[in-house]
Coordinates of C-alpha atoms and ligand atoms in Angstrom, one line a residue:
M1 CA -116.8 152.3 22.2
K2 CA -117.5 149.5 19.7
D3 CA -120.5 148.3 21.8
Q4 CA -121.7 151.8 22.2
I5 CA -121.6 152.4 18.4
K6 CA -123.5 149.1 17.7
R7 CA -126.1 150.1 20.2
L8 CA -126.5 153.7 19.0
A9 CA -126.6 152.6 15.3
K10 CA -129.3 150.1 16.1
E11 CA -131.4 152.7 18.1
R12 CA -131.1 155.2 15.3
N13 CA -131.5 152.8 12.4
A14 CA -128.1 153.9 11.1
I15 CA -125.7 152.1 8.7
I16 CA -122.0 152.7 8.9
L17 CA -120.0 152.8 5.7
A18 CA -116.2 152.8 5.7
H19 CA -113.8 153.3 2.8
N20 CA -111.0 150.7 2.4
Y21 CA -108.4 153.3 3.5
Q22 CA -110.1 153.9 6.9
P23 CA -108.2 152.9 10.1
A24 CA -108.5 149.2 10.9
N25 CA -110.7 149.7 14.0
I26 CA -113.3 151.7 11.9
Q27 CA -113.4 149.2 9.1
D28 CA -114.0 146.5 11.7
I29 CA -117.1 148.1 13.2
A30 CA -118.5 149.2 9.8
D31 CA -121.6 147.5 8.3
L32 CA -120.2 147.9 4.8
C33 CA -116.6 148.6 3.5
G34 CA -115.6 149.2 -0.1
D35 CA -114.1 151.4 -2.8
S36 CA -115.7 154.7 -3.9
L37 CA -118.0 153.0 -6.4
E38 CA -119.2 150.4 -4.0
M39 CA -119.8 153.1 -1.3
S40 CA -121.9 155.0 -3.8
I41 CA -124.0 152.0 -4.7
K42 CA -124.4 150.8 -1.1
A43 CA -125.3 154.3 0.0
A44 CA -128.1 154.4 -2.6
A45 CA -129.4 151.0 -1.8
T46 CA -129.7 151.1 2.0
D47 CA -133.0 151.6 3.8
A48 CA -131.5 153.0 6.9
D49 CA -132.6 156.4 8.2
I50 CA -129.0 157.5 8.8
I51 CA -125.8 156.9 6.8
V52 CA -122.6 157.3 8.8
C53 CA -120.0 157.8 6.2
C54 CA -116.4 157.1 7.4
G55 CA -114.1 158.4 4.7
V56 CA -113.6 161.8 3.2
K57 CA -116.0 164.6 2.4
F58 CA -116.7 163.7 -1.3
M59 CA -117.8 160.3 -0.2
A60 CA -120.3 161.7 2.3
E61 CA -121.5 164.2 -0.3
T62 CA -122.1 161.4 -2.8
A63 CA -124.2 159.6 -0.2
A64 CA -126.2 162.8 0.4
I65 CA -126.6 163.3 -3.3
L66 CA -128.0 159.8 -3.7
S67 CA -130.1 159.8 -0.5
P68 CA -131.9 163.1 0.0
D69 CA -134.4 161.6 2.4
K70 CA -131.7 160.3 4.8
I71 CA -129.5 162.0 7.3
V72 CA -125.9 161.7 6.2
L73 CA -123.3 162.1 8.9
M74 CA -119.6 162.5 8.6
P75 CA -118.1 161.7 12.0
N76 CA -115.2 164.1 11.4
P77 CA -116.2 166.7 8.8
E78 CA -112.6 167.9 8.7
A79 CA -111.6 165.0 6.5
G80 CA -111.3 166.2 3.0
C81 CA -109.5 165.2 -0.2
P82 CA -106.7 167.5 -1.4
M83 CA -107.2 166.2 -5.0
A84 CA -110.9 167.2 -4.9
D85 CA -109.8 170.7 -3.9
M86 CA -107.8 171.1 -7.1
V87 CA -110.8 171.9 -9.2
T88 CA -113.6 174.4 -8.7
P89 CA -116.9 174.6 -10.6
E90 CA -116.0 178.1 -12.0
A91 CA -112.6 176.9 -13.4
L92 CA -114.2 173.8 -14.9
V93 CA -117.0 175.7 -16.6
K94 CA -114.4 178.1 -18.1
R95 CA -112.2 175.2 -19.4
K96 CA -115.2 173.4 -20.8
A97 CA -116.2 176.5 -22.8
E98 CA -112.6 176.9 -24.1
L99 CA -112.9 173.3 -25.3
N100 CA -116.1 174.0 -27.2
G101 CA -118.3 172.3 -24.7
I102 CA -116.8 168.7 -24.9
P103 CA -118.2 166.3 -22.3
V104 CA -116.7 166.4 -18.8
I105 CA -116.0 163.2 -17.0
T106 CA -115.4 163.9 -13.3
Y107 CA -113.7 161.5 -10.9
V108 CA -115.9 161.0 -7.8
N109 CA -113.0 162.5 -5.8
S110 CA -114.6 166.0 -6.3
S111 CA -117.1 168.3 -4.6
A112 CA -120.8 168.1 -5.2
A113 CA -120.6 171.6 -6.9
V114 CA -118.0 170.2 -9.4
K115 CA -120.1 167.1 -10.1
A116 CA -123.0 169.5 -10.8
V117 CA -121.2 171.0 -13.8
S118 CA -120.0 167.6 -15.1
D119 CA -121.6 165.3 -17.7
I120 CA -120.8 162.0 -15.9
C121 CA -118.8 160.8 -13.0
C122 CA -116.3 157.9 -12.9
T123 CA -114.3 156.1 -10.2
S124 CA -111.0 154.2 -10.4
A125 CA -113.0 151.0 -10.9
N126 CA -115.0 152.1 -14.0
V127 CA -113.0 154.9 -15.6
V128 CA -112.2 153.1 -18.9
K129 CA -115.7 151.9 -19.2
V130 CA -117.1 155.4 -18.7
V131 CA -114.8 156.9 -21.3
N132 CA -115.6 154.3 -23.9
A133 CA -119.3 154.5 -23.3
L134 CA -119.6 158.2 -23.9
D135 CA -120.8 159.2 -27.3
A136 CA -118.0 161.6 -28.0
D137 CA -114.5 161.4 -29.5
K138 CA -113.1 164.1 -27.2
V139 CA -113.6 164.4 -23.5
L140 CA -112.2 166.5 -20.6
M141 CA -111.3 164.5 -17.5
T142 CA -111.0 166.1 -14.1
P143 CA -109.4 166.4 -11.5
D144 CA -106.9 163.6 -11.6
R145 CA -104.3 163.9 -14.4
N146 CA -102.9 160.4 -13.7
L147 CA -106.3 158.7 -13.9
A148 CA -106.9 160.6 -17.2
E149 CA -103.5 159.4 -18.6
Y150 CA -104.4 155.8 -17.5
A151 CA -107.7 156.1 -19.3
A152 CA -106.0 157.7 -22.4
A153 CA -103.7 154.6 -22.6
N154 CA -106.8 152.4 -22.7
T155 CA -109.0 154.2 -25.3
D156 CA -108.7 155.7 -28.8
K157 CA -110.5 158.9 -27.6
E158 CA -108.8 162.2 -27.2
I159 CA -108.6 163.0 -23.5
H160 CA -108.0 166.5 -22.2
L161 CA -106.3 166.6 -18.9
W162 CA -106.8 168.6 -15.7
E163 CA -103.7 169.3 -13.6
G164 CA -104.9 167.6 -10.4
Y165 CA -103.3 164.7 -8.5
C166 CA -103.4 162.8 -5.2
P167 CA -100.4 164.0 -3.2
F168 CA -99.8 160.6 -1.8
H169 CA -100.2 158.3 -4.9
N170 CA -98.4 160.9 -7.1
A171 CA -95.4 160.9 -4.7
L172 CA -94.6 157.2 -5.4
T173 CA -91.4 157.0 -7.4
V174 CA -89.9 154.4 -9.8
D175 CA -87.1 154.0 -7.2
D176 CA -89.6 153.1 -4.5
I177 CA -91.0 150.4 -6.7
K178 CA -87.6 149.1 -7.8
A179 CA -86.6 148.9 -4.1
A180 CA -89.8 147.1 -3.1
K181 CA -89.4 144.6 -6.0
A182 CA -85.8 144.0 -5.0
T183 CA -86.8 143.3 -1.4
H184 CA -89.8 141.1 -2.4
P185 CA -88.8 139.5 -5.8
D186 CA -91.6 137.0 -5.8
A187 CA -94.4 139.5 -5.2
L188 CA -96.6 140.9 -7.9
F189 CA -97.0 144.7 -8.0
I190 CA -100.6 146.1 -8.0
A191 CA -101.0 149.8 -8.6
H192 CA -103.8 152.3 -8.2
P193 CA -104.5 154.4 -11.3
E194 CA -103.9 157.5 -9.3
C195 CA -100.2 156.6 -9.5
R196 CA -98.0 158.3 -12.2
P197 CA -97.8 156.6 -15.7
E198 CA -94.2 155.5 -15.2
I199 CA -95.4 153.6 -12.0
L200 CA -98.3 152.0 -13.8
E201 CA -95.9 150.8 -16.5
L202 CA -94.2 148.7 -13.8
A203 CA -97.4 147.2 -12.5
D204 CA -98.7 143.6 -12.9
A205 CA -102.2 144.9 -12.4
I206 CA -103.9 148.3 -12.2
E207 CA -107.0 148.3 -9.9
S208 CA -109.2 150.3 -7.6
T209 CA -108.9 149.4 -3.9
S210 CA -111.6 146.7 -4.0
G211 CA -110.3 145.6 -7.4
M212 CA -106.9 144.9 -5.6
I213 CA -108.7 142.7 -3.0
R214 CA -110.4 140.7 -5.8
F215 CA -107.2 140.4 -7.9
A216 CA -105.2 139.1 -4.9
G217 CA -107.8 136.4 -4.4
E218 CA -107.9 135.3 -8.0
S219 CA -104.1 135.3 -8.6
D220 CA -101.9 132.3 -8.0
A221 CA -99.3 134.5 -6.5
K222 CA -98.7 134.4 -2.8
A223 CA -97.3 137.9 -2.2
F224 CA -98.2 141.4 -3.4
I225 CA -96.7 144.9 -3.3
L226 CA -99.5 147.5 -3.0
G227 CA -99.2 150.8 -4.8
T228 CA -101.9 152.5 -2.9
E229 CA -102.7 154.1 0.4
N230 CA -101.6 151.8 3.2
G231 CA -105.0 151.5 4.9
L232 CA -105.8 148.9 2.2
L233 CA -103.3 146.5 3.9
H234 CA -105.9 145.8 6.6
P235 CA -108.9 144.6 4.5
I236 CA -106.8 142.8 1.9
A237 CA -104.9 140.8 4.5
K238 CA -108.2 140.0 6.3
A239 CA -109.7 138.8 3.0
H240 CA -106.7 136.7 2.1
P241 CA -105.0 135.5 5.4
T242 CA -102.7 133.0 3.6
K243 CA -101.2 135.6 1.4
T244 CA -98.7 138.4 2.2
F245 CA -99.0 142.1 1.4
Y246 CA -96.3 144.8 1.4
P247 CA -96.7 148.5 1.1
A248 CA -94.9 150.0 -2.0
S249 CA -93.8 152.8 0.3
E250 CA -94.2 153.8 3.9
K251 CA -95.1 157.3 2.8
L252 CA -98.4 156.2 1.3
V253 CA -100.6 157.4 4.1
C254 CA -103.5 159.8 3.4
T255 CA -103.7 162.1 6.5
D256 CA -107.4 162.9 5.8
M257 CA -108.4 159.2 5.6
K258 CA -106.9 158.8 9.2
K259 CA -108.8 161.8 10.7
T260 CA -111.9 159.8 11.8
T261 CA -111.9 158.0 15.1
L262 CA -114.3 155.7 17.0
A263 CA -114.9 158.6 19.4
H264 CA -116.0 160.8 16.5
I265 CA -118.5 158.1 15.5
V266 CA -120.0 157.8 19.0
N267 CA -120.3 161.6 19.2
S268 CA -121.9 161.9 15.7
L269 CA -124.4 159.1 16.4
E270 CA -125.3 160.6 19.8
T271 CA -125.7 164.2 18.7
L272 CA -126.3 163.9 15.0
S273 CA -123.3 166.2 14.5
G274 CA -121.3 166.3 11.2
R275 CA -124.5 166.3 9.1
I276 CA -123.7 166.9 5.4
F277 CA -126.1 169.1 3.4
V278 CA -125.9 169.6 -0.3
P279 CA -128.0 172.5 -1.6
E280 CA -131.0 171.0 -3.6
D281 CA -130.1 172.8 -6.9
I282 CA -126.6 171.4 -6.8
R283 CA -127.7 168.0 -5.6
I284 CA -130.1 167.5 -8.5
K285 CA -127.5 168.4 -11.1
A286 CA -124.8 166.3 -9.4
L287 CA -127.2 163.4 -9.1
G288 CA -127.5 163.4 -12.9
A289 CA -123.7 162.8 -13.3
V290 CA -123.5 160.2 -10.5
Q291 CA -126.6 158.3 -11.5
K292 CA -125.5 158.2 -15.1
M293 CA -122.3 156.4 -13.9
I294 CA -124.2 154.0 -11.6
N295 CA -126.7 153.1 -14.3
M296 CA -124.0 152.3 -16.8
K297 CA -123.9 148.6 -17.4
Ligands
13P301 P1 -111.0 153.8 -4.7 O1 -112.2 154.3 -5.4 O2 -110.1 152.9 -5.6 O3 -111.3 153.1 -3.4 O4 -110.1 155.0 -4.4 C1 -110.5 156.1 -3.7 C2 -109.4 157.1 -3.4 O5 -109.6 158.0 -2.7 C3 -108.1 156.7 -3.9 O6 -107.2 157.6 -3.5
SF4_302 FE1 -107.8 162.1 -1.8 FE2 -105.5 160.8 -2.2 FE3 -106.6 160.7 0.1 FE4 -107.7 159.4 -1.9 S1 -105.7 159.0 -1.0 S2 -108.8 160.6 -0.4 S3 -107.3 160.8 -3.6 S4 -105.8 162.6 -0.9

């Protein structure tokens, strides 16, 4: 199937993007892997005719928002993000009005329709930068409460929270971390900002998925406990073969991130199935929020 994918991708001038949480065999056949921010930027820069986005729906929608002239395919369109489903455009517009129209910063883990009613997007890699760059003392952040609390701890601004969360990162407990640290006492603990504040307090570093890969390379430490989805174990170990990586918990497995298979990719490239369409009126508005984030230096 790997050869078939390479051949089909070449014939169709398609580029394959994979998120850092994708199954190992999918990351290995992808042209580009990365975190959500890198995927957005790479999707915008490619000159391919087709983008095959291996991840979850909000990532494919972001590619479609940025590349209206390209065909964006999601090999398995069933792969969603439960956190993204915790906010609707209607509820967000209502809350913004209740807060006298303060700016809304929306995590890219959200639908195109939610981005369309937001002022700017952010990812786990740039959230603090985005909050600090906004010309406002008060902001509303959606949908991830934990990411918002992390940002609040790193800025003087008043941050209003939305009660959303990632069911996997949010399930990590202090006891999980204590147990992992007791088993691997020499390892540093790197946490994703989607973890709860009491978990972030125990972390030696707080990073996006690609930030974790960079941090492990720059650190003198030889071993690391990863407080994120366990798919990251593959690219991080591949990038740093002399270092050791342990999951903070075996339960950190995002079921949606594992829904895409090589067979889905073959089928999608053969039949152009799984095409993602974002209605043009929503796309234009969502583009404003995503592009503002990408343009931020
Ligand atoms: P990153 O942007 O850090 O890759 O995270 C995406 C995600 O879905 C985290 O759960
Ligand atoms: Fe969504 Fe969590 Fe899965 Fe990331 S790990 S895609 S936030 S459910």
